[in-house]
Short mmCIF file of C-alpha atoms and ligand atoms in Angstrom, two decimals:
data_model
loop_
_atom_site.label_atom_id
_atom_site.label_comp_id
_atom_site.label_asym_id
_atom_site.label_seq_id
_atom_site.Cartn_x
_atom_site.Cartn_y
_atom_site.Cartn_z
CA MET A 1 286.19 241.71 -72.15
CA THR A 2 283.25 242.74 -70.07
CA SER A 3 281.67 245.99 -71.23
CA MET A 4 281.13 248.68 -68.94
CA GLN A 5 277.23 248.25 -68.72
CA GLU A 6 277.82 244.52 -67.84
CA VAL A 7 280.10 245.70 -65.00
CA LEU A 8 277.78 247.86 -63.78
CA GLU A 9 275.15 245.08 -63.60
CA ILE A 10 277.52 242.71 -61.99
CA GLN A 11 278.29 245.52 -59.50
CA ARG A 12 274.67 246.40 -58.71
CA LYS A 13 273.77 242.87 -58.30
CA SER A 14 276.62 242.20 -56.03
CA TYR A 15 275.51 245.33 -53.98
CA LEU A 16 272.05 244.34 -53.69
CA ASN A 17 273.08 240.83 -52.58
CA GLU A 18 275.23 242.29 -50.05
CA GLY A 19 272.48 244.23 -48.17
CA PHE A 20 273.90 245.92 -45.07
CA VAL A 21 277.47 246.59 -45.40
CA PRO A 22 279.17 246.00 -42.00
CA ALA A 23 281.83 248.41 -40.85
CA GLU A 24 284.52 245.57 -40.94
CA VAL A 25 283.78 245.05 -44.64
CA ARG A 26 284.16 248.83 -45.43
CA ILE A 27 287.43 249.08 -43.47
CA ASP A 28 288.72 246.02 -45.25
CA ARG A 29 288.21 247.72 -48.65
CA LEU A 30 289.75 250.95 -47.19
CA GLN A 31 292.73 249.11 -46.00
CA ARG A 32 293.27 247.25 -49.19
CA ALA A 33 293.53 250.78 -50.90
CA ILE A 34 295.82 251.83 -48.47
CA SER A 35 298.02 248.94 -48.80
CA LEU A 36 297.97 249.46 -52.44
CA LEU A 37 299.28 252.93 -52.06
CA GLN A 38 301.87 251.94 -49.46
CA ASP A 39 303.32 248.90 -51.54
CA HIS A 40 303.31 250.61 -55.04
CA GLY A 41 303.69 254.40 -54.14
CA SER A 42 307.13 254.35 -55.74
CA ARG A 43 305.81 252.61 -59.12
CA LEU A 44 302.98 255.27 -59.20
CA ILE A 45 305.49 258.03 -58.62
CA GLU A 46 307.68 256.86 -61.48
CA ALA A 47 304.54 256.61 -63.64
CA MET A 48 303.46 260.01 -62.97
CA ALA A 49 307.09 261.50 -63.76
CA GLU A 50 307.12 259.87 -67.03
CA ASP A 51 303.45 260.80 -67.82
CA PHE A 52 304.39 264.57 -67.05
CA GLY A 53 307.66 264.56 -68.76
CA HIS A 54 309.10 265.48 -65.50
CA ARG A 55 307.41 265.65 -61.96
CA SER A 56 308.89 266.01 -58.75
CA HIS A 57 309.02 262.60 -57.08
CA HIS A 58 309.01 264.52 -53.58
CA GLN A 59 305.85 266.35 -54.62
CA SER A 60 304.19 263.22 -55.91
CA ARG A 61 304.87 261.37 -52.82
CA SER A 62 303.46 264.23 -50.78
CA THR A 63 300.43 265.16 -52.90
CA ASP A 64 299.34 261.74 -54.61
CA ILE A 65 300.61 259.04 -52.29
CA ASN A 66 300.42 260.38 -48.58
CA GLY A 67 297.91 262.87 -49.64
CA SER A 68 295.58 259.83 -50.79
CA ILE A 69 296.55 257.62 -47.54
CA ALA A 70 295.53 260.44 -45.08
CA PRO A 71 291.97 260.48 -46.24
CA LEU A 72 291.58 256.58 -46.42
CA LYS A 73 293.00 256.32 -42.92
CA HIS A 74 290.75 258.92 -41.68
CA ALA A 75 287.74 257.21 -42.95
CA VAL A 76 289.08 253.79 -41.52
CA LYS A 77 289.23 255.87 -38.14
CA HIS A 78 285.74 257.36 -38.24
CA VAL A 79 283.61 255.23 -40.44
CA ARG A 80 282.07 253.29 -37.32
CA SER A 81 280.88 256.63 -35.88
CA TRP A 82 279.82 258.01 -39.42
CA MET A 83 277.53 254.95 -40.02
CA LYS A 84 275.60 255.19 -36.81
CA THR A 85 271.82 255.64 -37.11
CA GLU A 86 271.00 259.30 -36.01
CA ARG A 87 267.77 259.70 -33.89
CA ARG A 88 265.95 262.77 -34.90
CA PRO A 89 263.60 264.91 -32.68
CA LEU A 90 260.07 264.69 -33.40
CA GLN A 91 257.10 267.44 -33.11
CA PHE A 92 255.74 267.67 -29.63
CA PRO A 93 254.21 265.58 -28.35
CA LEU A 94 254.71 262.68 -30.84
CA ARG A 95 258.06 261.29 -29.01
CA LEU A 96 256.01 261.22 -25.77
CA LEU A 97 253.42 259.11 -27.42
CA GLY A 98 255.86 256.57 -28.72
CA GLY A 99 256.73 257.78 -32.19
CA ARG A 100 260.35 257.52 -33.31
CA ALA A 101 262.37 259.18 -36.07
CA GLU A 102 265.83 258.20 -37.33
CA VAL A 103 268.19 258.80 -40.19
CA ARG A 104 270.13 255.74 -41.51
CA TYR A 105 272.98 256.30 -43.97
CA GLN A 106 272.83 253.66 -46.74
CA PRO A 107 275.13 252.99 -49.54
CA VAL A 108 273.51 254.46 -52.84
CA GLY A 109 274.99 251.65 -54.73
CA VAL A 110 277.43 251.96 -57.65
CA VAL A 111 279.51 255.18 -57.97
CA GLY A 112 281.00 256.24 -61.30
CA CYS A 113 284.26 258.40 -60.81
CA ILE A 114 285.81 260.27 -63.75
CA SER A 115 289.14 261.77 -62.67
CA PRO A 116 291.83 264.22 -64.23
CA TRP A 117 295.34 264.18 -64.88
CA ASN A 118 296.80 266.70 -62.58
CA PHE A 119 296.68 264.79 -59.43
CA PRO A 120 295.93 261.36 -61.19
CA VAL A 121 296.23 259.12 -58.10
CA ASN A 122 294.93 261.55 -55.54
CA LEU A 123 291.78 262.36 -57.41
CA THR A 124 291.06 258.60 -57.81
CA PHE A 125 291.84 257.32 -54.26
CA THR A 126 290.56 260.53 -52.11
CA PRO A 127 286.89 260.04 -53.45
CA LEU A 128 287.37 256.28 -52.81
CA ALA A 129 287.67 257.05 -49.19
CA GLY A 130 284.00 258.45 -48.94
CA ILE A 131 282.76 256.04 -51.53
CA LEU A 132 283.94 252.96 -49.87
CA ALA A 133 283.52 254.31 -46.33
CA ALA A 134 279.62 254.62 -47.33
CA GLY A 135 279.66 250.91 -48.48
CA ASN A 136 279.53 251.37 -52.20
CA ARG A 137 280.81 249.90 -55.42
CA ALA A 138 283.15 252.05 -57.75
CA MET A 139 283.85 252.29 -61.46
CA ILE A 140 286.62 254.58 -62.23
CA LYS A 141 287.51 256.46 -65.59
CA PRO A 142 291.16 257.91 -64.97
CA SER A 143 292.64 260.49 -67.54
CA GLU A 144 294.19 259.61 -70.94
CA LEU A 145 296.64 262.42 -70.39
CA THR A 146 298.68 260.30 -67.80
CA PRO A 147 298.24 256.91 -69.61
CA LEU A 148 301.06 254.99 -67.72
CA THR A 149 299.71 256.09 -64.32
CA SER A 150 296.18 255.27 -65.39
CA GLU A 151 297.13 251.77 -66.61
CA LEU A 152 299.09 251.01 -63.53
CA MET A 153 296.20 252.15 -61.15
CA LYS A 154 293.96 249.90 -63.25
CA ASP A 155 296.33 246.82 -62.91
CA LEU A 156 296.88 247.41 -59.04
CA ILE A 157 293.21 247.85 -58.38
CA GLU A 158 292.40 244.81 -60.42
CA GLU A 159 294.94 242.93 -58.16
CA ALA A 160 293.44 244.30 -54.94
CA PHE A 161 289.81 244.24 -55.54
CA ALA A 162 287.37 242.15 -57.04
CA GLN A 163 285.66 243.46 -60.29
CA GLU A 164 282.32 243.69 -58.46
CA GLU A 165 284.03 246.00 -55.79
CA ILE A 166 286.09 248.41 -58.15
CA ALA A 167 286.50 248.27 -61.80
CA VAL A 168 288.87 250.78 -63.89
CA PHE A 169 288.22 251.75 -67.54
CA THR A 170 290.97 253.75 -69.23
CA GLY A 171 290.62 255.70 -72.63
CA GLY A 172 289.85 259.33 -73.60
CA PRO A 173 286.86 261.53 -74.08
CA GLU A 174 285.08 258.75 -76.13
CA VAL A 175 285.17 256.21 -73.23
CA GLY A 176 284.45 259.14 -70.82
CA ALA A 177 281.29 259.74 -72.75
CA GLU A 178 280.05 256.28 -72.68
CA PHE A 179 280.84 256.01 -68.92
CA SER A 180 278.99 259.20 -68.20
CA GLY A 181 275.99 257.79 -70.08
CA LEU A 182 275.63 254.69 -67.71
CA PRO A 183 272.80 254.65 -65.21
CA PHE A 184 275.08 254.87 -62.13
CA ASP A 185 273.58 255.57 -58.66
CA HIS A 186 275.87 258.62 -58.30
CA LEU A 187 278.60 260.18 -60.65
CA LEU A 188 281.67 262.15 -59.49
CA PHE A 189 283.27 264.09 -62.20
CA THR A 190 286.58 266.13 -61.44
CA GLY A 191 287.74 268.12 -64.47
CA ALA A 192 287.03 271.05 -66.50
CA THR A 193 283.89 273.19 -66.10
CA SER A 194 283.28 272.89 -70.04
CA ILE A 195 283.26 269.18 -69.61
CA GLY A 196 281.20 269.31 -66.53
CA ARG A 197 278.39 270.75 -68.69
CA ILE A 198 278.18 267.65 -70.92
CA ILE A 199 278.73 265.19 -67.89
CA MET A 200 275.58 266.64 -66.42
CA LYS A 201 273.64 266.38 -69.55
CA ALA A 202 274.62 262.73 -70.00
CA ALA A 203 273.71 261.91 -66.22
CA ALA A 204 270.43 263.73 -66.74
CA GLU A 205 269.39 261.17 -69.11
CA ASN A 206 269.11 258.63 -66.41
CA LEU A 207 268.46 261.04 -63.54
CA VAL A 208 271.93 260.25 -61.99
CA PRO A 209 272.91 262.54 -59.28
CA VAL A 210 276.16 264.27 -59.87
CA THR A 211 279.05 265.74 -57.89
CA LEU A 212 280.89 268.02 -60.16
CA GLU A 213 284.51 269.07 -58.84
CA LEU A 214 285.28 271.66 -61.52
CA GLY A 215 287.89 274.60 -61.77
CA GLY A 216 287.97 278.46 -62.41
CA LYS A 217 290.00 281.15 -61.51
CA SER A 218 290.47 281.22 -57.71
CA PRO A 219 291.57 284.97 -56.75
CA VAL A 220 293.98 286.12 -54.07
CA ILE A 221 293.23 289.38 -52.24
CA VAL A 222 296.23 290.91 -50.58
CA SER A 223 295.40 293.45 -47.94
CA GLY A 224 297.31 296.55 -47.19
CA SER A 225 297.72 295.01 -43.88
CA ALA A 226 299.28 291.80 -45.26
CA ASP A 227 302.84 290.72 -44.35
CA MET A 228 304.32 290.83 -48.00
CA ALA A 229 307.32 288.42 -47.50
CA LEU A 230 304.99 285.73 -46.11
CA THR A 231 302.19 286.38 -48.51
CA ALA A 232 304.74 286.27 -51.42
CA ASP A 233 306.28 282.86 -50.35
CA ASN A 234 302.79 281.19 -49.97
CA VAL A 235 301.42 282.60 -52.97
CA MET A 236 304.38 281.53 -55.21
CA SER A 237 304.66 278.26 -53.45
CA GLY A 238 301.12 277.56 -54.45
CA LYS A 239 301.87 278.76 -57.92
CA THR A 240 304.97 276.73 -58.57
CA MET A 241 303.63 273.46 -57.15
CA ASN A 242 302.87 271.10 -59.96
CA ALA A 243 303.90 274.00 -62.06
CA GLY A 244 300.56 275.59 -61.15
CA GLN A 245 298.49 272.72 -62.69
CA ILE A 246 296.17 272.66 -59.48
CA CYS A 247 292.39 273.28 -59.53
CA LEU A 248 292.91 275.41 -56.23
CA ALA A 249 296.11 277.35 -57.53
CA PRO A 250 295.93 280.95 -56.93
CA ASP A 251 294.85 282.12 -60.27
CA TYR A 252 295.43 285.76 -60.03
CA ALA A 253 296.10 288.31 -57.41
CA MET A 254 294.84 291.80 -56.59
CA LEU A 255 297.20 294.04 -54.68
CA PRO A 256 296.94 297.53 -53.26
CA GLU A 257 298.51 299.75 -55.84
CA THR A 258 301.02 301.07 -53.26
CA ARG A 259 302.45 297.66 -52.52
CA LEU A 260 302.72 296.03 -55.94
CA ASP A 261 306.47 296.44 -56.47
CA GLU A 262 306.83 295.14 -52.76
CA PHE A 263 305.07 291.95 -53.87
CA VAL A 264 307.02 291.68 -57.13
CA ASP A 265 310.35 291.94 -55.27
CA ALA A 266 309.17 289.30 -52.55
CA ALA A 267 307.88 286.97 -55.15
CA ARG A 268 311.26 287.05 -57.04
CA ALA A 269 312.97 286.35 -53.64
CA ALA A 270 310.60 283.55 -52.83
CA VAL A 271 311.13 281.96 -56.45
CA THR A 272 314.92 282.21 -56.15
CA ARG A 273 314.75 280.58 -52.65
CA MET A 274 312.66 277.73 -53.84
CA TYR A 275 314.15 277.14 -57.21
CA PRO A 276 317.75 278.66 -57.71
CA THR A 277 317.53 277.01 -61.13
CA LEU A 278 314.38 275.92 -63.09
CA LYS A 279 315.36 274.00 -66.40
CA ASP A 280 316.82 270.89 -64.88
CA ASN A 281 315.52 271.33 -61.37
CA PRO A 282 314.13 267.86 -60.11
CA ASP A 283 311.73 270.02 -57.90
CA TYR A 284 310.19 271.94 -60.72
CA THR A 285 307.46 270.00 -62.74
CA THR A 286 306.73 270.24 -66.30
CA ILE A 287 303.71 271.14 -68.13
CA ILE A 288 301.72 268.01 -68.99
CA SER A 289 301.45 268.25 -72.87
CA ASP A 290 302.25 270.18 -75.75
CA ARG A 291 298.71 271.45 -76.09
CA HIS A 292 298.90 272.95 -72.44
CA TYR A 293 302.31 274.20 -73.02
CA ASP A 294 301.33 276.21 -76.18
CA ARG A 295 298.25 277.48 -74.38
CA LEU A 296 299.98 278.86 -71.54
CA ARG A 297 302.78 280.41 -74.14
CA ALA A 298 299.78 281.91 -75.94
CA TYR A 299 298.51 283.77 -72.80
CA LEU A 300 301.86 285.30 -72.28
CA ASP A 301 302.17 286.53 -76.13
CA ASP A 302 298.51 287.73 -76.06
CA ALA A 303 299.07 289.73 -72.75
CA ARG A 304 302.44 291.22 -73.90
CA ALA A 305 300.89 292.09 -77.37
CA LYS A 306 298.08 293.89 -75.42
CA GLY A 307 300.47 296.05 -73.52
CA ALA A 308 300.85 293.89 -70.07
CA GLU A 309 304.35 294.10 -68.45
CA ILE A 310 305.67 290.46 -68.11
CA VAL A 311 308.06 289.63 -65.22
CA GLU A 312 309.82 286.28 -65.69
CA LEU A 313 311.07 284.97 -62.55
CA ASN A 314 313.98 283.13 -63.79
CA PRO A 315 316.62 283.37 -61.08
CA ALA A 316 319.53 281.74 -63.02
CA GLY A 317 318.71 283.65 -66.26
CA GLU A 318 318.08 280.13 -68.14
CA ASP A 319 317.37 279.97 -71.78
CA PHE A 320 313.86 278.06 -72.34
CA SER A 321 313.77 278.29 -75.99
CA GLN A 322 315.54 274.90 -76.32
CA GLN A 323 314.74 272.23 -73.70
CA GLN A 324 313.91 268.63 -73.32
CA HIS A 325 310.66 268.98 -71.38
CA ARG A 326 307.98 271.49 -71.08
CA ARG A 327 308.99 273.73 -68.39
CA ILE A 328 307.75 277.32 -67.90
CA PRO A 329 309.51 279.77 -65.51
CA PRO A 330 307.06 281.38 -62.95
CA THR A 331 305.82 284.51 -64.67
CA LEU A 332 304.07 287.63 -63.56
CA ILE A 333 301.82 289.59 -65.60
CA LEU A 334 301.35 293.14 -64.29
CA ASP A 335 298.12 295.14 -64.94
CA PRO A 336 296.40 292.74 -67.15
CA THR A 337 293.16 293.79 -68.75
CA ASP A 338 289.91 291.78 -69.17
CA ASP A 339 290.29 291.33 -72.89
CA MET A 340 293.52 289.33 -72.41
CA THR A 341 292.87 285.61 -72.72
CA VAL A 342 294.84 284.98 -69.38
CA MET A 343 292.20 287.04 -67.45
CA GLN A 344 289.40 285.02 -69.23
CA ASP A 345 290.41 281.08 -68.80
CA GLU A 346 291.52 279.25 -66.10
CA ILE A 347 295.32 279.40 -66.31
CA PHE A 348 296.44 276.07 -64.85
CA GLY A 349 300.10 276.72 -64.85
CA PRO A 350 302.86 278.98 -63.36
CA ILE A 351 301.37 282.43 -64.55
CA LEU A 352 300.32 284.96 -62.06
CA PRO A 353 298.39 288.02 -63.36
CA ILE A 354 298.31 290.83 -60.93
CA ARG A 355 295.79 293.62 -60.76
CA ARG A 356 295.96 296.81 -58.64
CA TYR A 357 293.28 298.21 -56.45
CA GLN A 358 292.60 301.42 -54.39
CA ARG A 359 289.92 300.29 -52.24
CA ILE A 360 288.81 296.69 -50.96
CA ASP A 361 285.39 297.11 -52.74
CA GLU A 362 287.15 296.87 -55.90
CA PRO A 363 288.60 293.35 -55.73
CA ILE A 364 285.18 292.34 -54.29
CA SER A 365 283.24 293.86 -57.12
CA TYR A 366 285.66 292.33 -59.48
CA ILE A 367 285.13 288.60 -57.99
CA ASN A 368 281.41 289.26 -58.01
CA ALA A 369 281.49 290.29 -61.61
CA HIS A 370 282.83 286.71 -62.57
CA PRO A 371 281.84 283.02 -62.23
CA ARG A 372 281.93 281.89 -58.63
CA PRO A 373 285.46 280.44 -57.95
CA LEU A 374 286.62 277.22 -56.40
CA GLY A 375 288.99 278.92 -53.94
CA LEU A 376 289.22 282.29 -52.51
CA TYR A 377 292.44 283.51 -50.70
CA TYR A 378 292.87 286.77 -48.49
CA PHE A 379 296.10 287.82 -46.88
CA GLY A 380 295.95 290.30 -44.32
CA GLU A 381 295.34 291.13 -40.45
CA ASP A 382 292.56 293.66 -40.74
CA THR A 383 289.73 291.69 -39.12
CA ASN A 384 286.94 293.99 -40.34
CA GLU A 385 288.25 293.95 -43.94
CA ARG A 386 288.70 290.36 -43.73
CA GLU A 387 284.89 289.86 -42.62
CA ARG A 388 283.88 292.15 -45.52
CA VAL A 389 285.57 289.96 -48.09
CA LEU A 390 284.12 286.78 -46.46
CA THR A 391 280.57 287.95 -46.21
CA HIS A 392 280.59 289.93 -49.57
CA THR A 393 281.83 287.15 -51.93
CA THR A 394 281.12 283.44 -52.41
CA SER A 395 283.55 280.59 -53.56
CA GLY A 396 283.88 276.83 -52.91
CA GLY A 397 286.24 277.39 -50.02
CA VAL A 398 288.49 279.83 -48.55
CA THR A 399 292.08 279.67 -47.10
CA LEU A 400 293.27 282.76 -44.98
CA ASN A 401 296.80 283.77 -45.05
CA ASP A 402 297.75 280.88 -47.25
CA VAL A 403 296.58 279.12 -50.26
CA ILE A 404 294.97 275.84 -51.22
CA MET A 405 295.32 274.51 -47.64
CA HIS A 406 291.65 273.99 -46.87
CA VAL A 407 291.57 271.11 -49.20
CA ALA A 408 293.73 269.28 -47.06
CA MET A 409 291.64 269.61 -43.84
CA GLU A 410 289.98 266.01 -43.64
CA ASP A 411 286.95 267.52 -41.75
CA LEU A 412 286.14 270.41 -44.28
CA PRO A 413 283.86 269.77 -47.24
CA PHE A 414 285.70 270.18 -50.41
CA GLY A 415 283.76 271.37 -53.45
CA GLY A 416 282.86 274.19 -55.70
CA ILE A 417 279.86 276.47 -56.30
CA GLY A 418 278.34 277.71 -59.70
CA ALA A 419 280.73 277.27 -62.32
CA SER A 420 283.29 275.80 -60.08
CA GLY A 421 281.09 272.78 -59.26
CA MET A 422 278.30 271.29 -57.24
CA GLY A 423 278.38 268.95 -54.19
CA ALA A 424 281.27 268.40 -51.90
CA TYR A 425 283.11 265.58 -50.49
CA HIS A 426 286.11 264.68 -48.02
CA GLY A 427 285.82 263.19 -44.59
CA PHE A 428 282.14 262.98 -43.17
CA ASP A 429 280.85 265.22 -45.84
CA GLY A 430 282.33 262.58 -48.30
CA PHE A 431 280.65 259.54 -46.49
CA ARG A 432 277.35 261.63 -46.66
CA GLN A 433 277.76 262.81 -50.38
CA PHE A 434 277.76 258.98 -51.31
CA SER A 435 275.34 257.86 -48.85
CA HIS A 436 271.54 258.07 -49.14
CA ALA A 437 270.26 259.55 -45.90
CA ARG A 438 267.10 257.50 -45.44
CA SER A 439 264.47 258.89 -43.09
CA ILE A 440 262.67 256.36 -41.06
CA TYR A 441 259.70 257.05 -38.99
CA THR A 442 258.16 254.47 -36.64
CA GLN A 443 254.51 254.91 -35.74
CA SER A 444 253.37 254.15 -32.25
CA ARG A 445 249.97 252.27 -31.45
CA ARG A 446 248.88 255.22 -29.09
CA ILE A 447 249.39 257.79 -32.12
CA SER A 448 247.60 255.40 -34.55
CA LYS A 449 244.61 255.27 -32.20
CA ILE A 450 244.62 259.27 -31.94
CA MET A 451 244.90 259.46 -35.37
CA ALA A 452 242.06 257.06 -36.24
CA ARG A 453 239.65 259.42 -34.54
CA MET A 454 240.68 262.24 -37.04
CA ARG A 455 239.89 260.26 -40.31
CA PRO A 456 236.88 260.60 -42.47
CA PRO A 457 234.04 260.78 -42.40
CA TYR A 458 234.88 264.26 -41.10
CA SER A 459 231.28 265.06 -40.37
CA ARG A 460 231.42 262.75 -37.48
CA GLN A 461 234.00 264.96 -35.65
P1 NAD B 1 288.96 267.25 -68.38
O1 NAD B 1 287.75 267.88 -68.09
O2 NAD B 1 289.52 267.62 -69.67
O3 NAD B 1 289.18 265.75 -68.19
C1 NAD B 1 288.65 265.14 -67.02
C2 NAD B 1 288.16 263.64 -67.29
O4 NAD B 1 287.00 263.89 -68.19
C3 NAD B 1 289.19 262.83 -67.99
O5 NAD B 1 289.28 261.64 -67.53
C4 NAD B 1 288.67 262.85 -69.40
O6 NAD B 1 289.17 261.72 -70.28
C5 NAD B 1 287.26 263.04 -69.25
N1 NAD B 1 286.53 263.58 -70.19
C6 NAD B 1 286.95 264.43 -71.14
N2 NAD B 1 285.96 264.87 -72.00
C7 NAD B 1 285.00 264.05 -71.77
C8 NAD B 1 283.76 263.90 -72.42
N3 NAD B 1 283.05 264.37 -73.38
N4 NAD B 1 282.62 263.08 -71.63
C9 NAD B 1 283.18 262.20 -70.54
N5 NAD B 1 284.28 262.37 -70.04
C10 NAD B 1 285.24 263.22 -70.73
O7 NAD B 1 290.05 267.93 -67.17
P2 NAD B 1 291.51 267.69 -67.03
O8 NAD B 1 292.17 268.67 -68.20
O9 NAD B 1 291.87 266.35 -66.91
O10 NAD B 1 291.98 268.51 -65.65
C11 NAD B 1 291.72 269.82 -65.58
C12 NAD B 1 290.67 270.55 -65.01
O11 NAD B 1 290.09 269.84 -64.07
C13 NAD B 1 290.86 271.97 -64.47
O12 NAD B 1 289.81 272.76 -65.02
C14 NAD B 1 290.90 271.85 -62.95
O13 NAD B 1 290.52 273.07 -62.38
C15 NAD B 1 289.85 270.70 -62.82
N6 NAD B 1 290.00 270.07 -61.58
C16 NAD B 1 289.25 270.30 -60.67
C17 NAD B 1 289.60 269.61 -59.34
C18 NAD B 1 288.58 269.85 -58.39
O14 NAD B 1 288.73 268.86 -57.32
N7 NAD B 1 287.66 270.76 -58.19
C19 NAD B 1 290.58 268.86 -59.09
C20 NAD B 1 291.55 268.80 -60.24
C21 NAD B 1 291.23 269.40 -61.50
#
């Protein structure tokens, strides 16, 4: 078997031999990725369901298959215009004297991509849209927590692509550690903030530039002016999709204290509408592993022990103590305190802690006193208040009057800030993230002659 280091060398050599990568070649690679997903989507959906225990097929089709095809198609449509050389202005009067400035977007070379388990196909193929559109080669290390999906992606990619175009390496943290130590031209990591720190250290050894797509606690601020039924529908839909195992899931909510009961009732109604039963409901996804299941149950036990009110949204009153898979009913934690573990870690499951506030500055201060989140959500119609929230907080991105949706907009950069990550991709921003913006200045004879008069010996002037 060829080692990772050898594959990197093969890819780099092939990239160097290729030189300029024409649009047709980039489009052909993107199209092959699209065909792979179109032809084998159902097999990938089956594999994800088995890896999770149970995962809604409908959801997998939408988030991982169609959700990956869309950015790849977007890249096919726009890559010719993204690739265009950009003329840039020059300081007066250099242009008039024949100078010329331009930026050419070059492939960086070989991009390493480490992906997580929660959207295993999406978070492998969506980056490929930008990586391939930019004319690069890719080496991928998918997650060990979705072994069937990762192996299947490896087989399918090996069928559709030559090793010097894209190569996949499966395995756990040891393989990830070796992978992240390779001298790539760029390394994209999607995963936990704690692992992001390790990745950045490993990349620093070779001065490999990184894009870190990490997690965190994305807050929801519900305004006094919000439509509560709509708010609860959208928040609970985001909290229950993939059983809340989403980097952008609304992590916790902050509500005006006078409207808390209204939200709890509306959340119960929303969950009852979406999931009249939960235990064997094919639409409700399971928790990925025993470790994560135990972690989530421990948050609930800890919060209960420390005095929070726990509201389980279990419409059919089912008993979850004995079950085939690892399902946790959507659960609200009212009035959590900061000493509870659920307010310290990224939850990554169907649990929603809810804090109360009296004035809008309280949630703003709370957010600013914690690591910068990946997403921030505001529900309400008060434009002044909304602007106050937007101008007085920072997060990777924002969705107003819904959750998560900004990630699905092809022309919005997606990424974090601070502890939630660095760098961004998707659409044109992805193309640029994986390209080298090379500055080229062309000197003119006239300017050269003028400059010659300004050269030493200065005593002459
Ligand atoms: P993780 O960090 O545990 O694993 C991600 C990948 O890193 C896996 O492929 C894993 O094998 C590899 N890895 C683990 N230890 C490593 C090491 N020491 N060296 C090198 N590689 C190593 O994350 P996860 O549990 O798979 O995913 C959940 C996390 O990912 C959450 O924090 C979530 O918020 C985040 N996430 C972020 C985004 C985003 O786009 N910002 C998207 C999805 C998930």
